[in-house]
Amino acid sequence: MKAHKRKIEKGDIMNRNLDVWAIQKHPKALYTALENVKTDTGDLILFTNLECSFTLGGKKVQRSFETALYYDDQENNQDALILLMKDGQATPEQIREYLEKESLKYHEVSFAKDLKKELLEEFDIPHKEEKQNEAIPELWFAREEYVLRDALTESIKMGNTTCDYYPLLQGFLNLNYTDNNTDSIQDSSHNIDGRRILGVIALEDKMILMINSENDYRNLSPFQVHKVMEELGISVNVHQPTEFNIENPYQSKIKEKR
């Protein structure tokens, strides 16, 4: 089954606060995420060649996502935004094969790569290619309490029962594409989707980034997040944002609970 082509107009921003599955160091997790796609009655769109702007605490995060499967079936209350890490083991082809195997119709939108980068590559001009920082732990994005509980429970099963919590740390994840406008000297960037982050939980095996969208009833306050961790028996050490280090967010010096 071939994908249906879909044209994205300027201003066609699809930031609807969907559940986020970020596939990074564990490619098999892609199929777990895809199992949530039950029907094709809603929008089912595969984006490739996306550009990613990702910051935490005002600093750039070298963990980019260039493929996204957007799924929003409001009729059946099912949604997901599945992200694939740039240069990761999970590929867009695996998504296509899965959707076609399940006979799910989808639109595919493949954006043109940045014109400047294409020219540099075409003429074999040396340029610095940004690589993924492997020192950054696995990232989970939690929109609702059940996702937070799932992430923490997985860590507990691995024997990780202590964490560093940065409740006031802010961040942004934006997915964009560049309009290589030949009529203009400068290229323009357009937003496809974005997430605001407020609060980061660092464990030995992962970081959990709390999604905080404007006027969304599903947002969890720092108090609610802390309460969930305590209910699950996790020892928490609270930090200020200035103490956050993306490569070493879990400091492992946790005060034991009494």
PDB file of N, CA and C in Angstrom, residues 88-188:
ATOM      1  N   GLY A  88      19.708   7.126  14.341  1.00  0.00           N
ATOM      2  CA  GLY A  88      19.420   6.002  15.231  1.00  0.00           C
ATOM      3  C   GLY A  88      19.209   4.711  14.448  1.00  0.00           C
ATOM      4  N   GLN A  89      19.017   3.605  15.178  1.00  0.00           N
ATOM      5  CA  GLN A  89      18.834   2.305  14.537  1.00  0.00           C
ATOM      6  C   GLN A  89      17.427   2.120  13.988  1.00  0.00           C
ATOM      7  N   ALA A  90      16.445   2.759  14.617  1.00  0.00           N
ATOM      8  CA  ALA A  90      15.073   2.696  14.100  1.00  0.00           C
ATOM      9  C   ALA A  90      14.953   3.635  12.905  1.00  0.00           C
ATOM     10  N   THR A  91      14.261   3.190  11.845  1.00  0.00           N
ATOM     11  CA  THR A  91      14.229   3.944  10.597  1.00  0.00           C
ATOM     12  C   THR A  91      12.807   4.206  10.113  1.00  0.00           C
ATOM     13  N   PRO A  92      12.639   5.221   9.250  1.00  0.00           N
ATOM     14  CA  PRO A  92      11.317   5.474   8.658  1.00  0.00           C
ATOM     15  C   PRO A  92      10.811   4.277   7.855  1.00  0.00           C
ATOM     16  N   GLU A  93      11.724   3.530   7.249  1.00  0.00           N
ATOM     17  CA  GLU A  93      11.321   2.376   6.455  1.00  0.00           C
ATOM     18  C   GLU A  93      10.615   1.327   7.320  1.00  0.00           C
ATOM     19  N   GLN A  94      11.057   1.189   8.570  1.00  0.00           N
ATOM     20  CA  GLN A  94      10.398   0.254   9.481  1.00  0.00           C
ATOM     21  C   GLN A  94       8.971   0.696   9.776  1.00  0.00           C
ATOM     22  N   ILE A  95       8.769   2.005   9.877  1.00  0.00           N
ATOM     23  CA  ILE A  95       7.409   2.520  10.095  1.00  0.00           C
ATOM     24  C   ILE A  95       6.543   2.229   8.877  1.00  0.00           C
ATOM     25  N   ARG A  96       7.078   2.504   7.680  1.00  0.00           N
ATOM     26  CA  ARG A  96       6.319   2.254   6.447  1.00  0.00           C
ATOM     27  C   ARG A  96       5.931   0.774   6.351  1.00  0.00           C
ATOM     28  N   GLU A  97       6.897  -0.108   6.615  1.00  0.00           N
ATOM     29  CA  GLU A  97       6.642  -1.542   6.509  1.00  0.00           C
ATOM     30  C   GLU A  97       5.559  -1.979   7.486  1.00  0.00           C
ATOM     31  N   TYR A  98       5.587  -1.438   8.705  1.00  0.00           N
ATOM     32  CA  TYR A  98       4.590  -1.803   9.708  1.00  0.00           C
ATOM     33  C   TYR A  98       3.202  -1.341   9.275  1.00  0.00           C
ATOM     34  N   LEU A  99       3.089  -0.086   8.849  1.00  0.00           N
ATOM     35  CA  LEU A  99       1.776   0.453   8.466  1.00  0.00           C
ATOM     36  C   LEU A  99       1.200  -0.291   7.270  1.00  0.00           C
ATOM     37  N   GLU A 100       2.058  -0.635   6.321  1.00  0.00           N
ATOM     38  CA  GLU A 100       1.587  -1.359   5.142  1.00  0.00           C
ATOM     39  C   GLU A 100       1.197  -2.792   5.489  1.00  0.00           C
ATOM     40  N   LYS A 101       1.962  -3.408   6.401  1.00  0.00           N
ATOM     41  CA  LYS A 101       1.626  -4.763   6.849  1.00  0.00           C
ATOM     42  C   LYS A 101       0.271  -4.787   7.536  1.00  0.00           C
ATOM     43  N   GLU A 102      -0.036  -3.723   8.310  1.00  0.00           N
ATOM     44  CA  GLU A 102      -1.312  -3.633   9.022  1.00  0.00           C
ATOM     45  C   GLU A 102      -2.417  -3.013   8.163  1.00  0.00           C
ATOM     46  N   SER A 103      -2.101  -2.739   6.900  1.00  0.00           N
ATOM     47  CA  SER A 103      -3.068  -2.148   5.954  1.00  0.00           C
ATOM     48  C   SER A 103      -3.626  -0.819   6.445  1.00  0.00           C
ATOM     49  N   LEU A 104      -2.750   0.003   7.021  1.00  0.00           N
ATOM     50  CA  LEU A 104      -3.132   1.323   7.508  1.00  0.00           C
ATOM     51  C   LEU A 104      -2.721   2.386   6.493  1.00  0.00           C
ATOM     52  N   LYS A 105      -3.681   3.156   6.023  1.00  0.00           N
ATOM     53  CA  LYS A 105      -3.388   4.215   5.065  1.00  0.00           C
ATOM     54  C   LYS A 105      -2.766   5.398   5.794  1.00  0.00           C
ATOM     55  N   TYR A 106      -1.799   6.020   5.149  1.00  0.00           N
ATOM     56  CA  TYR A 106      -1.131   7.151   5.783  1.00  0.00           C
ATOM     57  C   TYR A 106      -0.655   8.140   4.720  1.00  0.00           C
ATOM     58  N   HIS A 107      -0.469   9.376   5.156  1.00  0.00           N
ATOM     59  CA  HIS A 107       0.135  10.404   4.315  1.00  0.00           C
ATOM     60  C   HIS A 107       1.622  10.450   4.638  1.00  0.00           C
ATOM     61  N   GLU A 108       2.431  10.733   3.646  1.00  0.00           N
ATOM     62  CA  GLU A 108       3.855  10.916   3.914  1.00  0.00           C
ATOM     63  C   GLU A 108       4.281  12.287   3.407  1.00  0.00           C
ATOM     64  N   VAL A 109       4.972  13.016   4.279  1.00  0.00           N
ATOM     65  CA  VAL A 109       5.485  14.336   3.931  1.00  0.00           C
ATOM     66  C   VAL A 109       6.993  14.309   4.136  1.00  0.00           C
ATOM     67  N   SER A 110       7.737  14.362   3.053  1.00  0.00           N
ATOM     68  CA  SER A 110       9.197  14.357   3.133  1.00  0.00           C
ATOM     69  C   SER A 110       9.695  15.743   2.729  1.00  0.00           C
ATOM     70  N   PHE A 111      10.274  16.457   3.686  1.00  0.00           N
ATOM     71  CA  PHE A 111      10.723  17.812   3.425  1.00  0.00           C
ATOM     72  C   PHE A 111      12.096  17.817   2.750  1.00  0.00           C
ATOM     73  N   ALA A 112      12.325  18.863   1.968  1.00  0.00           N
ATOM     74  CA  ALA A 112      13.633  19.019   1.331  1.00  0.00           C
ATOM     75  C   ALA A 112      14.664  19.353   2.398  1.00  0.00           C
ATOM     76  N   LYS A 113      15.859  18.814   2.236  1.00  0.00           N
ATOM     77  CA  LYS A 113      16.923  19.134   3.171  1.00  0.00           C
ATOM     78  C   LYS A 113      17.347  20.584   2.984  1.00  0.00           C
ATOM     79  N   ASP A 114      17.964  21.114   4.020  1.00  0.00           N
ATOM     80  CA  ASP A 114      18.436  22.492   3.961  1.00  0.00           C
ATOM     81  C   ASP A 114      19.292  22.689   2.714  1.00  0.00           C
ATOM     82  N   LEU A 115      18.962  23.707   1.907  1.00  0.00           N
ATOM     83  CA  LEU A 115      19.633  23.934   0.631  1.00  0.00           C
ATOM     84  C   LEU A 115      21.127  24.162   0.806  1.00  0.00           C
ATOM     85  N   LYS A 116      21.503  24.892   1.845  1.00  0.00           N
ATOM     86  CA  LYS A 116      22.926  25.168   2.069  1.00  0.00           C
ATOM     87  C   LYS A 116      23.686  23.872   2.326  1.00  0.00           C
ATOM     88  N   LYS A 117      23.118  22.979   3.142  1.00  0.00           N
ATOM     89  CA  LYS A 117      23.775  21.709   3.433  1.00  0.00           C
ATOM     90  C   LYS A 117      23.884  20.854   2.176  1.00  0.00           C
ATOM     91  N   GLU A 118      22.833  20.877   1.352  1.00  0.00           N
ATOM     92  CA  GLU A 118      22.862  20.089   0.118  1.00  0.00           C
ATOM     93  C   GLU A 118      23.964  20.562  -0.812  1.00  0.00           C
ATOM     94  N   LEU A 119      24.129  21.878  -0.903  1.00  0.00           N
ATOM     95  CA  LEU A 119      25.167  22.420  -1.774  1.00  0.00           C
ATOM     96  C   LEU A 119      26.565  22.074  -1.264  1.00  0.00           C
ATOM     97  N   LEU A 120      26.736  22.148   0.050  1.00  0.00           N
ATOM     98  CA  LEU A 120      28.034  21.793   0.636  1.00  0.00           C
ATOM     99  C   LEU A 120      28.372  20.340   0.354  1.00  0.00           C
ATOM    100  N   GLU A 121      27.370  19.451   0.489  1.00  0.00           N
ATOM    101  CA  GLU A 121      27.600  18.041   0.227  1.00  0.00           C
ATOM    102  C   GLU A 121      27.829  17.780  -1.254  1.00  0.00           C
ATOM    103  N   GLU A 122      27.067  18.458  -2.112  1.00  0.00           N
ATOM    104  CA  GLU A 122      27.191  18.247  -3.556  1.00  0.00           C
ATOM    105  C   GLU A 122      28.571  18.616  -4.062  1.00  0.00           C
ATOM    106  N   PHE A 123      29.124  19.721  -3.538  1.00  0.00           N
ATOM    107  CA  PHE A 123      30.442  20.172  -3.991  1.00  0.00           C
ATOM    108  C   PHE A 123      31.571  19.682  -3.091  1.00  0.00           C
ATOM    109  N   ASP A 124      31.237  18.745  -2.207  1.00  0.00           N
ATOM    110  CA  ASP A 124      32.228  18.118  -1.331  1.00  0.00           C
ATOM    111  C   ASP A 124      33.023  19.155  -0.543  1.00  0.00           C
ATOM    112  N   ILE A 125      32.299  20.158  -0.031  1.00  0.00           N
ATOM    113  CA  ILE A 125      32.938  21.201   0.772  1.00  0.00           C
ATOM    114  C   ILE A 125      32.896  20.771   2.243  1.00  0.00           C
ATOM    115  N   PRO A 126      34.032  20.755   2.927  1.00  0.00           N
ATOM    116  CA  PRO A 126      34.054  20.325   4.332  1.00  0.00           C
ATOM    117  C   PRO A 126      33.122  21.192   5.189  1.00  0.00           C
ATOM    118  N   HIS A 127      32.331  20.546   6.023  1.00  0.00           N
ATOM    119  CA  HIS A 127      31.449  21.269   6.929  1.00  0.00           C
ATOM    120  C   HIS A 127      31.225  20.411   8.161  1.00  0.00           C
ATOM    121  N   LYS A 128      30.927  21.063   9.257  1.00  0.00           N
ATOM    122  CA  LYS A 128      30.748  20.370  10.527  1.00  0.00           C
ATOM    123  C   LYS A 128      29.341  19.804  10.615  1.00  0.00           C
ATOM    124  N   GLU A 129      29.254  18.477  10.694  1.00  0.00           N
ATOM    125  CA  GLU A 129      27.968  17.807  10.814  1.00  0.00           C
ATOM    126  C   GLU A 129      27.707  17.486  12.280  1.00  0.00           C
ATOM    127  N   GLU A 130      26.592  17.984  12.806  1.00  0.00           N
ATOM    128  CA  GLU A 130      26.282  17.753  14.214  1.00  0.00           C
ATOM    129  C   GLU A 130      25.953  16.287  14.466  1.00  0.00           C
ATOM    130  N   LYS A 131      26.612  15.714  15.467  1.00  0.00           N
ATOM    131  CA  LYS A 131      26.372  14.328  15.835  1.00  0.00           C
ATOM    132  C   LYS A 131      25.600  14.253  17.144  1.00  0.00           C
ATOM    133  N   GLN A 132      24.968  13.103  17.361  1.00  0.00           N
ATOM    134  CA  GLN A 132      24.227  12.891  18.594  1.00  0.00           C
ATOM    135  C   GLN A 132      25.195  12.666  19.751  1.00  0.00           C
ATOM    136  N   ASN A 133      24.886  13.239  20.876  1.00  0.00           N
ATOM    137  CA  ASN A 133      25.716  13.082  22.064  1.00  0.00           C
ATOM    138  C   ASN A 133      25.287  11.803  22.790  1.00  0.00           C
ATOM    139  N   GLU A 134      26.095  10.754  22.668  1.00  0.00           N
ATOM    140  CA  GLU A 134      25.744   9.465  23.256  1.00  0.00           C
ATOM    141  C   GLU A 134      25.793   9.489  24.773  1.00  0.00           C
ATOM    142  N   ALA A 135      26.425  10.518  25.350  1.00  0.00           N
ATOM    143  CA  ALA A 135      26.504  10.610  26.814  1.00  0.00           C
ATOM    144  C   ALA A 135      25.166  11.002  27.428  1.00  0.00           C
ATOM    145  N   ILE A 136      24.274  11.563  26.623  1.00  0.00           N
ATOM    146  CA  ILE A 136      22.952  11.945  27.129  1.00  0.00           C
ATOM    147  C   ILE A 136      22.132  10.689  27.364  1.00  0.00           C
ATOM    148  N   PRO A 137      21.522  10.543  28.537  1.00  0.00           N
ATOM    149  CA  PRO A 137      20.738   9.330  28.835  1.00  0.00           C
ATOM    150  C   PRO A 137      19.513   9.207  27.925  1.00  0.00           C
ATOM    151  N   GLU A 138      18.866   8.050  28.015  1.00  0.00           N
ATOM    152  CA  GLU A 138      17.588   7.838  27.338  1.00  0.00           C
ATOM    153  C   GLU A 138      16.575   8.860  27.846  1.00  0.00           C
ATOM    154  N   LEU A 139      15.803   9.445  26.921  1.00  0.00           N
ATOM    155  CA  LEU A 139      14.822  10.462  27.286  1.00  0.00           C
ATOM    156  C   LEU A 139      13.400   9.916  27.162  1.00  0.00           C
ATOM    157  N   TRP A 140      12.606  10.168  28.189  1.00  0.00           N
ATOM    158  CA  TRP A 140      11.178   9.891  28.147  1.00  0.00           C
ATOM    159  C   TRP A 140      10.442  11.216  28.256  1.00  0.00           C
ATOM    160  N   PHE A 141       9.339  11.358  27.511  1.00  0.00           N
ATOM    161  CA  PHE A 141       8.489  12.540  27.608  1.00  0.00           C
ATOM    162  C   PHE A 141       7.176  12.122  28.259  1.00  0.00           C
ATOM    163  N   ALA A 142       6.836  12.752  29.393  1.00  0.00           N
ATOM    164  CA  ALA A 142       5.629  12.378  30.122  1.00  0.00           C
ATOM    165  C   ALA A 142       4.616  13.509  30.076  1.00  0.00           C
ATOM    166  N   ARG A 143       3.473  13.232  29.481  1.00  0.00           N
ATOM    167  CA  ARG A 143       2.381  14.209  29.425  1.00  0.00           C
ATOM    168  C   ARG A 143       1.407  13.997  30.571  1.00  0.00           C
ATOM    169  N   GLU A 144       1.149  12.746  30.902  1.00  0.00           N
ATOM    170  CA  GLU A 144       0.157  12.426  31.926  1.00  0.00           C
ATOM    171  C   GLU A 144       0.756  11.539  33.006  1.00  0.00           C
ATOM    172  N   GLU A 145       0.014  11.391  34.092  1.00  0.00           N
ATOM    173  CA  GLU A 145       0.522  10.656  35.254  1.00  0.00           C
ATOM    174  C   GLU A 145       0.837   9.196  34.925  1.00  0.00           C
ATOM    175  N   TYR A 146       0.006   8.557  34.086  1.00  0.00           N
ATOM    176  CA  TYR A 146       0.241   7.141  33.815  1.00  0.00           C
ATOM    177  C   TYR A 146       1.565   6.915  33.086  1.00  0.00           C
ATOM    178  N   VAL A 147       1.977   7.884  32.244  1.00  0.00           N
ATOM    179  CA  VAL A 147       3.261   7.767  31.552  1.00  0.00           C
ATOM    180  C   VAL A 147       4.407   7.918  32.547  1.00  0.00           C
ATOM    181  N   LEU A 148       4.255   8.887  33.458  1.00  0.00           N
ATOM    182  CA  LEU A 148       5.261   9.072  34.499  1.00  0.00           C
ATOM    183  C   LEU A 148       5.404   7.804  35.333  1.00  0.00           C
ATOM    184  N   ARG A 149       4.268   7.222  35.719  1.00  0.00           N
ATOM    185  CA  ARG A 149       4.312   5.997  36.516  1.00  0.00           C
ATOM    186  C   ARG A 149       4.961   4.845  35.743  1.00  0.00           C
ATOM    187  N   ASP A 150       4.639   4.725  34.449  1.00  0.00           N
ATOM    188  CA  ASP A 150       5.237   3.665  33.632  1.00  0.00           C
ATOM    189  C   ASP A 150       6.757   3.810  33.577  1.00  0.00           C
ATOM    190  N   ALA A 151       7.215   5.051  33.372  1.00  0.00           N
ATOM    191  CA  ALA A 151       8.658   5.301  33.267  1.00  0.00           C
ATOM    192  C   ALA A 151       9.362   4.981  34.579  1.00  0.00           C
ATOM    193  N   LEU A 152       8.774   5.417  35.689  1.00  0.00           N
ATOM    194  CA  LEU A 152       9.383   5.180  36.998  1.00  0.00           C
ATOM    195  C   LEU A 152       9.344   3.705  37.372  1.00  0.00           C
ATOM    196  N   THR A 153       8.247   3.035  37.058  1.00  0.00           N
ATOM    197  CA  THR A 153       8.121   1.610  37.370  1.00  0.00           C
ATOM    198  C   THR A 153       9.167   0.798  36.623  1.00  0.00           C
ATOM    199  N   GLU A 154       9.413   1.155  35.370  1.00  0.00           N
ATOM    200  CA  GLU A 154      10.447   0.461  34.600  1.00  0.00           C
ATOM    201  C   GLU A 154      11.814   0.617  35.267  1.00  0.00           C
ATOM    202  N   SER A 155      12.102   1.833  35.748  1.00  0.00           N
ATOM    203  CA  SER A 155      13.377   2.079  36.428  1.00  0.00           C
ATOM    204  C   SER A 155      13.484   1.276  37.724  1.00  0.00           C
ATOM    205  N   ILE A 156      12.380   1.221  38.469  1.00  0.00           N
ATOM    206  CA  ILE A 156      12.367   0.481  39.730  1.00  0.00           C
ATOM    207  C   ILE A 156      12.659  -1.002  39.490  1.00  0.00           C
ATOM    208  N   LYS A 157      12.084  -1.565  38.419  1.00  0.00           N
ATOM    209  CA  LYS A 157      12.316  -2.975  38.092  1.00  0.00           C
ATOM    210  C   LYS A 157      13.781  -3.241  37.777  1.00  0.00           C
ATOM    211  N   MET A 158      14.491  -2.199  37.326  1.00  0.00           N
ATOM    212  CA  MET A 158      15.912  -2.319  37.031  1.00  0.00           C
ATOM    213  C   MET A 158      16.777  -2.043  38.254  1.00  0.00           C
ATOM    214  N   GLY A 159      16.116  -1.789  39.383  1.00  0.00           N
ATOM    215  CA  GLY A 159      16.847  -1.552  40.615  1.00  0.00           C
ATOM    216  C   GLY A 159      17.198  -0.106  40.878  1.00  0.00           C
ATOM    217  N   ASN A 160      16.614   0.806  40.093  1.00  0.00           N
ATOM    218  CA  ASN A 160      16.904   2.233  40.252  1.00  0.00           C
ATOM    219  C   ASN A 160      15.781   2.890  41.056  1.00  0.00           C
ATOM    220  N   THR A 161      16.051   3.177  42.316  1.00  0.00           N
ATOM    221  CA  THR A 161      15.019   3.703  43.207  1.00  0.00           C
ATOM    222  C   THR A 161      15.382   5.063  43.799  1.00  0.00           C
ATOM    223  N   THR A 162      16.357   5.742  43.201  1.00  0.00           N
ATOM    224  CA  THR A 162      16.718   7.094  43.637  1.00  0.00           C
ATOM    225  C   THR A 162      16.772   8.000  42.410  1.00  0.00           C
ATOM    226  N   CYS A 163      16.550   9.290  42.619  1.00  0.00           N
ATOM    227  CA  CYS A 163      16.557  10.210  41.483  1.00  0.00           C
ATOM    228  C   CYS A 163      16.937  11.616  41.908  1.00  0.00           C
ATOM    229  N   ASP A 164      17.335  12.403  40.941  1.00  0.00           N
ATOM    230  CA  ASP A 164      17.509  13.844  41.093  1.00  0.00           C
ATOM    231  C   ASP A 164      16.342  14.506  40.374  1.00  0.00           C
ATOM    232  N   TYR A 165      15.702  15.449  41.023  1.00  0.00           N
ATOM    233  CA  TYR A 165      14.530  16.113  40.448  1.00  0.00           C
ATOM    234  C   TYR A 165      14.795  17.605  40.326  1.00  0.00           C
ATOM    235  N   TYR A 166      14.596  18.119  39.096  1.00  0.00           N
ATOM    236  CA  TYR A 166      14.772  19.542  38.795  1.00  0.00           C
ATOM    237  C   TYR A 166      13.395  20.111  38.440  1.00  0.00           C
ATOM    238  N   PRO A 167      12.579  20.457  39.421  1.00  0.00           N
ATOM    239  CA  PRO A 167      11.178  20.828  39.160  1.00  0.00           C
ATOM    240  C   PRO A 167      10.999  22.114  38.370  1.00  0.00           C
ATOM    241  N   LEU A 168      11.964  23.026  38.420  1.00  0.00           N
ATOM    242  CA  LEU A 168      11.808  24.321  37.749  1.00  0.00           C
ATOM    243  C   LEU A 168      12.622  24.429  36.459  1.00  0.00           C
ATOM    244  N   LEU A 169      13.245  23.335  36.045  1.00  0.00           N
ATOM    245  CA  LEU A 169      14.027  23.353  34.810  1.00  0.00           C
ATOM    246  C   LEU A 169      13.091  23.399  33.609  1.00  0.00           C
ATOM    247  N   GLN A 170      13.307  24.372  32.727  1.00  0.00           N
ATOM    248  CA  GLN A 170      12.454  24.538  31.555  1.00  0.00           C
ATOM    249  C   GLN A 170      13.183  24.136  30.281  1.00  0.00           C
ATOM    250  N   GLY A 171      12.415  23.724  29.299  1.00  0.00           N
ATOM    251  CA  GLY A 171      12.995  23.353  28.015  1.00  0.00           C
ATOM    252  C   GLY A 171      11.967  23.426  26.907  1.00  0.00           C
ATOM    253  N   PHE A 172      12.443  23.292  25.677  1.00  0.00           N
ATOM    254  CA  PHE A 172      11.561  23.331  24.513  1.00  0.00           C
ATOM    255  C   PHE A 172      12.057  22.340  23.466  1.00  0.00           C
ATOM    256  N   LEU A 173      11.123  21.610  22.886  1.00  0.00           N
ATOM    257  CA  LEU A 173      11.418  20.729  21.761  1.00  0.00           C
ATOM    258  C   LEU A 173      10.544  21.174  20.600  1.00  0.00           C
ATOM    259  N   ASN A 174      11.175  21.607  19.517  1.00  0.00           N
ATOM    260  CA  ASN A 174      10.440  22.072  18.347  1.00  0.00           C
ATOM    261  C   ASN A 174      10.864  21.287  17.109  1.00  0.00           C
ATOM    262  N   LEU A 175       9.892  20.877  16.316  1.00  0.00           N
ATOM    263  CA  LEU A 175      10.135  20.196  15.051  1.00  0.00           C
ATOM    264  C   LEU A 175       9.774  21.158  13.926  1.00  0.00           C
ATOM    265  N   ASN A 176      10.730  21.381  13.030  1.00  0.00           N
ATOM    266  CA  ASN A 176      10.563  22.386  11.978  1.00  0.00           C
ATOM    267  C   ASN A 176      10.946  21.832  10.613  1.00  0.00           C
ATOM    268  N   TYR A 177      10.648  22.608   9.587  1.00  0.00           N
ATOM    269  CA  TYR A 177      11.202  22.339   8.259  1.00  0.00           C
ATOM    270  C   TYR A 177      11.595  23.673   7.635  1.00  0.00           C
ATOM    271  N   THR A 178      12.572  23.631   6.751  1.00  0.00           N
ATOM    272  CA  THR A 178      13.080  24.837   6.108  1.00  0.00           C
ATOM    273  C   THR A 178      12.475  25.001   4.726  1.00  0.00           C
ATOM    274  N   ASP A 179      12.003  26.192   4.444  1.00  0.00           N
ATOM    275  CA  ASP A 179      11.464  26.530   3.132  1.00  0.00           C
ATOM    276  C   ASP A 179      12.599  27.094   2.292  1.00  0.00           C
ATOM    277  N   ASN A 180      13.114  26.276   1.363  1.00  0.00           N
ATOM    278  CA  ASN A 180      14.189  26.736   0.489  1.00  0.00           C
ATOM    279  C   ASN A 180      13.603  27.598  -0.626  1.00  0.00           C
ATOM    280  N   ASN A 181      13.277  28.817  -0.274  1.00  0.00           N
ATOM    281  CA  ASN A 181      12.622  29.741  -1.199  1.00  0.00           C
ATOM    282  C   ASN A 181      13.648  30.354  -2.139  1.00  0.00           C
ATOM    283  N   THR A 182      13.549  30.004  -3.406  1.00  0.00           N
ATOM    284  CA  THR A 182      14.509  30.518  -4.382  1.00  0.00           C
ATOM    285  C   THR A 182      14.312  32.007  -4.669  1.00  0.00           C
ATOM    286  N   ASP A 183      13.155  32.545  -4.256  1.00  0.00           N
ATOM    287  CA  ASP A 183      12.896  33.965  -4.487  1.00  0.00           C
ATOM    288  C   ASP A 183      13.417  34.843  -3.357  1.00  0.00           C
ATOM    289  N   SER A 184      13.944  34.206  -2.327  1.00  0.00           N
ATOM    290  CA  SER A 184      14.428  34.953  -1.181  1.00  0.00           C
ATOM    291  C   SER A 184      15.873  34.595  -0.873  1.00  0.00           C
ATOM    292  N   ILE A 185      16.616  35.571  -0.373  1.00  0.00           N
ATOM    293  CA  ILE A 185      18.014  35.336  -0.021  1.00  0.00           C
ATOM    294  C   ILE A 185      18.114  34.412   1.184  1.00  0.00           C
ATOM    295  N   GLN A 186      17.194  34.571   2.128  1.00  0.00           N
ATOM    296  CA  GLN A 186      17.228  33.782   3.342  1.00  0.00           C
ATOM    297  C   GLN A 186      16.143  32.708   3.341  1.00  0.00           C
ATOM    298  N   ASP A 187      16.524  31.506   3.807  1.00  0.00           N
ATOM    299  CA  ASP A 187      15.543  30.446   3.981  1.00  0.00           C
ATOM    300  C   ASP A 187      14.691  30.746   5.209  1.00  0.00           C
ATOM    301  N   SER A 188      13.483  30.258   5.220  1.00  0.00           N
ATOM    302  CA  SER A 188      12.615  30.477   6.372  1.00  0.00           C
ATOM    303  C   SER A 188      12.232  29.135   6.982  1.00  0.00           C
TER     304      SER A 188
END
